[in-house]
């Protein structure tokens, strides 16, 4: 298909597609003449991936790294996770103390020598944000956070497709990047459900009729 047809099928404007081509996010089409190229279903799929990543807040530079991993997968799942984590882990604006972050990492079962420095810095930055806001997570709640995070990770790693390297790449990279909003939304929904169960009849808002 021509670029205009690709735009129609993918619902991505031609100008945006040309921008993704210039930024090396989208592979070139097959040249049919000096000024024309042909595109296929793989380009449609890649455009969906790019749009999803950018909508999730991943930068152009990190999106380029992610799609590069899709085209040339690293040696194994551990390295793929590194690509995904780099794309979505916020980096602190300055130096941070990683002592407490390392403690949490070790409570998850991790070993310091195996911890990616960027991931540890991101965790430290999140803890620092809480501290600067004057908010302390109760120890019992933090324990549950650690347990829940470990449980989620085990389920996700167990779900990595074993029969297709391509599917494994998509599952690890895109699953890591794109499911975080879902996890947050489920958390908020669960808070509402549990709050309703615990405090029903004590001033909680009445259920709205359907």
mmCIF file of C-alpha atoms in Angstrom:
data_model
loop_
_atom_site.group_PDB
_atom_site.id
_atom_site.type_symbol
_atom_site.label_atom_id
_atom_site.label_comp_id
_atom_site.label_asym_id
_atom_site.label_seq_id
_atom_site.Cartn_x
_atom_site.Cartn_y
_atom_site.Cartn_z
ATOM 1 C CA UNK A 1 0.000 0.000 0.000
ATOM 2 C CA UNK A 2 1.065 3.594 -0.552
ATOM 3 C CA UNK A 3 1.732 5.952 2.336
ATOM 4 C CA UNK A 4 -1.679 7.562 1.919
ATOM 5 C CA UNK A 5 -3.312 4.150 2.234
ATOM 6 C CA UNK A 6 -1.142 3.344 5.255
ATOM 7 C CA UNK A 7 -2.348 6.560 6.849
ATOM 8 C CA UNK A 8 -5.971 5.656 6.183
ATOM 9 C CA UNK A 9 -5.647 2.122 7.543
ATOM 10 C CA UNK A 10 -3.647 3.102 10.639
ATOM 11 C CA UNK A 11 -5.501 6.393 11.233
ATOM 12 C CA UNK A 12 -2.135 8.137 11.540
ATOM 13 C CA UNK A 13 -1.677 11.282 9.411
ATOM 14 C CA UNK A 14 0.786 11.118 6.525
ATOM 15 C CA UNK A 15 2.847 13.931 8.045
ATOM 16 C CA UNK A 16 3.160 11.978 11.298
ATOM 17 C CA UNK A 17 4.177 8.819 9.470
ATOM 18 C CA UNK A 18 6.891 10.765 7.632
ATOM 19 C CA UNK A 19 8.080 12.124 10.990
ATOM 20 C CA UNK A 20 8.314 8.585 12.407
ATOM 21 C CA UNK A 21 10.296 7.565 9.329
ATOM 22 C CA UNK A 22 12.734 10.445 9.814
ATOM 23 C CA UNK A 23 13.104 9.571 13.490
ATOM 24 C CA UNK A 24 13.808 5.932 12.557
ATOM 25 C CA UNK A 25 10.867 4.687 14.563
ATOM 26 C CA UNK A 26 9.205 3.171 11.503
ATOM 27 C CA UNK A 27 11.176 1.097 8.977
ATOM 28 C CA UNK A 28 11.335 2.334 5.401
ATOM 29 C CA UNK A 29 8.901 0.874 2.907
ATOM 30 C CA UNK A 30 9.942 -1.098 -0.149
ATOM 31 C CA UNK A 31 10.961 1.363 -2.846
ATOM 32 C CA UNK A 32 8.845 1.141 -6.013
ATOM 33 C CA UNK A 33 10.309 4.273 -7.590
ATOM 34 C CA UNK A 34 12.517 7.210 -6.678
ATOM 35 C CA UNK A 35 9.633 8.945 -4.920
ATOM 36 C CA UNK A 36 7.315 6.090 -3.975
ATOM 37 C CA UNK A 37 7.425 3.225 -1.490
ATOM 38 C CA UNK A 38 5.143 0.334 -0.635
ATOM 39 C CA UNK A 39 4.102 -0.468 2.931
ATOM 40 C CA UNK A 40 2.599 -3.587 4.460
ATOM 41 C CA UNK A 41 0.833 -5.002 7.503
ATOM 42 C CA UNK A 42 4.082 -4.905 9.496
ATOM 43 C CA UNK A 43 4.072 -1.117 9.174
ATOM 44 C CA UNK A 44 0.486 -0.956 10.412
ATOM 45 C CA UNK A 45 1.429 -3.042 13.452
ATOM 46 C CA UNK A 46 4.525 -0.953 14.121
ATOM 47 C CA UNK A 47 2.509 2.272 13.966
ATOM 48 C CA UNK A 48 0.157 0.893 16.619
ATOM 49 C CA UNK A 49 3.121 0.093 18.835
ATOM 50 C CA UNK A 50 4.659 3.540 18.348
ATOM 51 C CA UNK A 51 1.405 5.346 19.074
ATOM 52 C CA UNK A 52 0.798 3.246 22.178
ATOM 53 C CA UNK A 53 4.277 3.952 23.527
ATOM 54 C CA UNK A 54 4.095 7.688 22.890
ATOM 55 C CA UNK A 55 0.590 7.884 24.366
ATOM 56 C CA UNK A 56 1.942 6.155 27.480
ATOM 57 C CA UNK A 57 4.456 8.989 27.857
ATOM 58 C CA UNK A 58 7.543 7.239 26.498
ATOM 59 C CA UNK A 59 9.923 9.708 24.821
ATOM 60 C CA UNK A 60 10.875 9.556 21.150
ATOM 61 C CA UNK A 61 14.413 8.488 22.075
ATOM 62 C CA UNK A 62 13.238 5.669 24.328
ATOM 63 C CA UNK A 63 10.596 4.605 21.813
ATOM 64 C CA UNK A 64 13.416 4.284 19.291
ATOM 65 C CA UNK A 65 15.239 1.982 21.730
ATOM 66 C CA UNK A 66 12.111 -0.101 22.277
ATOM 67 C CA UNK A 67 11.394 -0.618 18.577
ATOM 68 C CA UNK A 68 15.070 -1.410 18.035
ATOM 69 C CA UNK A 69 14.666 -4.202 20.579
ATOM 70 C CA UNK A 70 11.640 -5.453 18.639
ATOM 71 C CA UNK A 71 13.715 -5.572 15.435
ATOM 72 C CA UNK A 72 16.887 -6.980 16.971
ATOM 73 C CA UNK A 73 16.001 -8.721 20.237
ATOM 74 C CA UNK A 74 18.637 -8.877 22.991
ATOM 75 C CA UNK A 75 19.985 -12.223 24.071
ATOM 76 C CA UNK A 76 17.255 -13.061 26.558
ATOM 77 C CA UNK A 77 14.270 -11.919 28.644
ATOM 78 C CA UNK A 78 16.479 -10.337 31.326
ATOM 79 C CA UNK A 79 18.026 -7.962 28.779
ATOM 80 C CA UNK A 80 14.625 -7.215 27.270
ATOM 81 C CA UNK A 81 13.339 -6.186 30.674
ATOM 82 C CA UNK A 82 16.244 -3.772 30.885
ATOM 83 C CA UNK A 83 15.091 -2.121 27.652
ATOM 84 C CA UNK A 84 11.534 -1.842 28.934
ATOM 85 C CA UNK A 85 12.579 -0.523 32.343
ATOM 86 C CA UNK A 86 14.828 2.110 30.790
ATOM 87 C CA UNK A 87 11.901 3.346 28.701
ATOM 88 C CA UNK A 88 9.481 3.865 31.568
ATOM 89 C CA UNK A 89 11.542 4.448 34.722
ATOM 90 C CA UNK A 90 11.676 8.141 35.654
ATOM 91 C CA UNK A 91 15.199 9.390 36.289
ATOM 92 C CA UNK A 92 15.850 11.678 39.282
ATOM 93 C CA UNK A 93 16.920 15.201 38.373
ATOM 94 C CA UNK A 94 19.974 14.965 40.642
ATOM 95 C CA UNK A 95 21.902 12.602 42.923
ATOM 96 C CA UNK A 96 19.782 10.585 45.360
ATOM 97 C CA UNK A 97 20.542 8.332 48.296
ATOM 98 C CA UNK A 98 19.787 4.760 47.196
ATOM 99 C CA UNK A 99 20.119 3.164 50.642
ATOM 100 C CA UNK A 100 16.404 2.705 51.270
ATOM 101 C CA UNK A 101 15.780 1.759 47.654
ATOM 102 C CA UNK A 102 18.355 -1.010 47.922
ATOM 103 C CA UNK A 103 16.685 -2.269 51.103
ATOM 104 C CA UNK A 104 13.382 -2.575 49.246
ATOM 105 C CA UNK A 105 15.083 -4.253 46.303
ATOM 106 C CA UNK A 106 16.624 -6.822 48.616
ATOM 107 C CA UNK A 107 13.261 -7.391 50.316
ATOM 108 C CA UNK A 108 11.951 -8.328 46.872
ATOM 109 C CA UNK A 109 14.656 -10.990 46.780
ATOM 110 C CA UNK A 110 17.119 -9.025 44.678
ATOM 111 C CA UNK A 111 20.901 -8.967 44.891
ATOM 112 C CA UNK A 112 22.680 -5.612 44.809
ATOM 113 C CA UNK A 113 25.234 -6.709 42.221
ATOM 114 C CA UNK A 114 22.448 -7.590 39.796
ATOM 115 C CA UNK A 115 20.406 -4.403 40.195
ATOM 116 C CA UNK A 116 20.335 -2.012 37.250
ATOM 117 C CA UNK A 117 21.584 1.382 38.513
ATOM 118 C CA UNK A 118 18.886 3.249 36.616
ATOM 119 C CA UNK A 119 16.147 1.111 38.125
ATOM 120 C CA UNK A 120 17.565 1.609 41.615
ATOM 121 C CA UNK A 121 17.827 5.367 41.047
ATOM 122 C CA UNK A 122 14.222 5.437 39.863
ATOM 123 C CA UNK A 123 13.058 3.635 42.990
ATOM 124 C CA UNK A 124 15.124 5.984 45.129
ATOM 125 C CA UNK A 125 13.604 8.947 43.334
ATOM 126 C CA UNK A 126 10.090 7.692 44.072
ATOM 127 C CA UNK A 127 10.947 7.322 47.748
ATOM 128 C CA UNK A 128 12.514 10.784 47.764
ATOM 129 C CA UNK A 129 9.331 12.280 46.311
ATOM 130 C CA UNK A 130 7.330 10.787 49.175
ATOM 131 C CA UNK A 131 9.780 12.122 51.731
ATOM 132 C CA UNK A 132 9.778 15.638 50.306
ATOM 133 C CA UNK A 133 5.979 15.626 50.399
ATOM 134 C CA UNK A 134 6.096 14.637 54.072
ATOM 135 C CA UNK A 135 4.229 11.392 53.448
ATOM 136 C CA UNK A 136 5.245 8.146 55.133
ATOM 137 C CA UNK A 137 3.905 4.837 53.894
ATOM 138 C CA UNK A 138 2.909 2.800 56.982
ATOM 139 C CA UNK A 139 5.250 -0.195 57.405
ATOM 140 C CA UNK A 140 2.402 -2.699 57.139
ATOM 141 C CA UNK A 141 1.252 -1.103 53.878
ATOM 142 C CA UNK A 142 4.801 -1.054 52.488
ATOM 143 C CA UNK A 143 5.078 -4.763 53.304
ATOM 144 C CA UNK A 144 1.969 -5.375 51.221
ATOM 145 C CA UNK A 145 3.376 -3.282 48.376
ATOM 146 C CA UNK A 146 6.495 -5.443 48.325
ATOM 147 C CA UNK A 147 4.506 -8.683 48.444
ATOM 148 C CA UNK A 148 2.111 -7.513 45.722
ATOM 149 C CA UNK A 149 4.937 -6.326 43.466
ATOM 150 C CA UNK A 150 6.715 -9.661 43.794
ATOM 151 C CA UNK A 151 3.481 -11.565 43.081
ATOM 152 C CA UNK A 152 2.705 -9.480 39.989
ATOM 153 C CA UNK A 153 6.258 -9.913 38.684
ATOM 154 C CA UNK A 154 6.138 -13.692 39.127
ATOM 155 C CA UNK A 155 2.865 -13.923 37.199
ATOM 156 C CA UNK A 156 4.180 -11.703 34.410
ATOM 157 C CA UNK A 157 7.461 -13.580 34.024
ATOM 158 C CA UNK A 158 5.609 -16.909 34.059
ATOM 159 C CA UNK A 159 3.508 -15.617 31.164
ATOM 160 C CA UNK A 160 6.408 -14.966 28.771
ATOM 161 C CA UNK A 161 5.671 -16.893 25.537
ATOM 162 C CA UNK A 162 8.194 -19.693 25.154
ATOM 163 C CA UNK A 163 7.451 -20.726 21.565
ATOM 164 C CA UNK A 164 8.099 -17.455 19.731
ATOM 165 C CA UNK A 165 10.980 -15.031 20.292
ATOM 166 C CA UNK A 166 9.003 -12.283 18.517
ATOM 167 C CA UNK A 167 5.997 -12.734 20.802
ATOM 168 C CA UNK A 168 8.309 -12.852 23.814
ATOM 169 C CA UNK A 169 9.795 -9.500 22.810
ATOM 170 C CA UNK A 170 6.384 -7.886 22.428
ATOM 171 C CA UNK A 171 5.095 -9.401 25.660
ATOM 172 C CA UNK A 172 8.029 -8.253 27.771
ATOM 173 C CA UNK A 173 8.652 -4.809 26.313
ATOM 174 C CA UNK A 174 5.120 -3.700 25.524
ATOM 175 C CA UNK A 175 3.633 -5.469 28.534
ATOM 176 C CA UNK A 176 6.012 -3.687 30.858
ATOM 177 C CA UNK A 177 5.486 -0.298 29.259
ATOM 178 C CA UNK A 178 1.747 -0.360 28.629
ATOM 179 C CA UNK A 179 0.225 -2.229 31.574
ATOM 180 C CA UNK A 180 1.308 0.205 34.298
ATOM 181 C CA UNK A 181 -1.736 2.481 33.746
ATOM 182 C CA UNK A 182 -3.953 -0.609 34.028
ATOM 183 C CA UNK A 183 -2.332 -1.609 37.327
ATOM 184 C CA UNK A 184 -2.872 1.900 38.713
ATOM 185 C CA UNK A 185 -6.493 1.936 37.523
ATOM 186 C CA UNK A 186 -7.143 -1.466 39.116
ATOM 187 C CA UNK A 187 -5.619 -0.221 42.374
ATOM 188 C CA UNK A 188 -7.969 2.751 42.463
ATOM 189 C CA UNK A 189 -10.942 0.550 41.607
ATOM 190 C CA UNK A 190 -9.972 -1.876 44.382
ATOM 191 C CA UNK A 191 -9.686 1.007 46.857
ATOM 192 C CA UNK A 192 -13.244 2.013 46.051
ATOM 193 C CA UNK A 193 -14.511 -1.555 46.396
ATOM 194 C CA UNK A 194 -12.750 -2.196 49.715
ATOM 195 C CA UNK A 195 -13.765 1.204 51.065
ATOM 196 C CA UNK A 196 -17.375 0.460 50.214
ATOM 197 C CA UNK A 197 -17.147 -2.930 51.906
ATOM 198 C CA UNK A 198 -15.482 -1.553 55.034
ATOM 199 C CA UNK A 199 -17.432 1.661 55.468
ATOM 200 C CA UNK A 200 -20.868 0.910 54.002
ATOM 201 C CA UNK A 201 -23.495 2.474 56.226
ATOM 202 C CA UNK A 202 -21.013 4.855 57.841
ATOM 203 C CA UNK A 203 -21.373 7.790 55.532
ATOM 204 C CA UNK A 204 -20.183 6.213 52.315
ATOM 205 C CA UNK A 205 -22.023 7.514 49.248
ATOM 206 C CA UNK A 206 -25.014 5.452 48.223
ATOM 207 C CA UNK A 207 -24.795 3.373 45.098
ATOM 208 C CA UNK A 208 -26.207 5.052 42.027
ATOM 209 C CA UNK A 209 -29.024 3.236 40.252
ATOM 210 C CA UNK A 210 -28.035 1.646 36.965
#
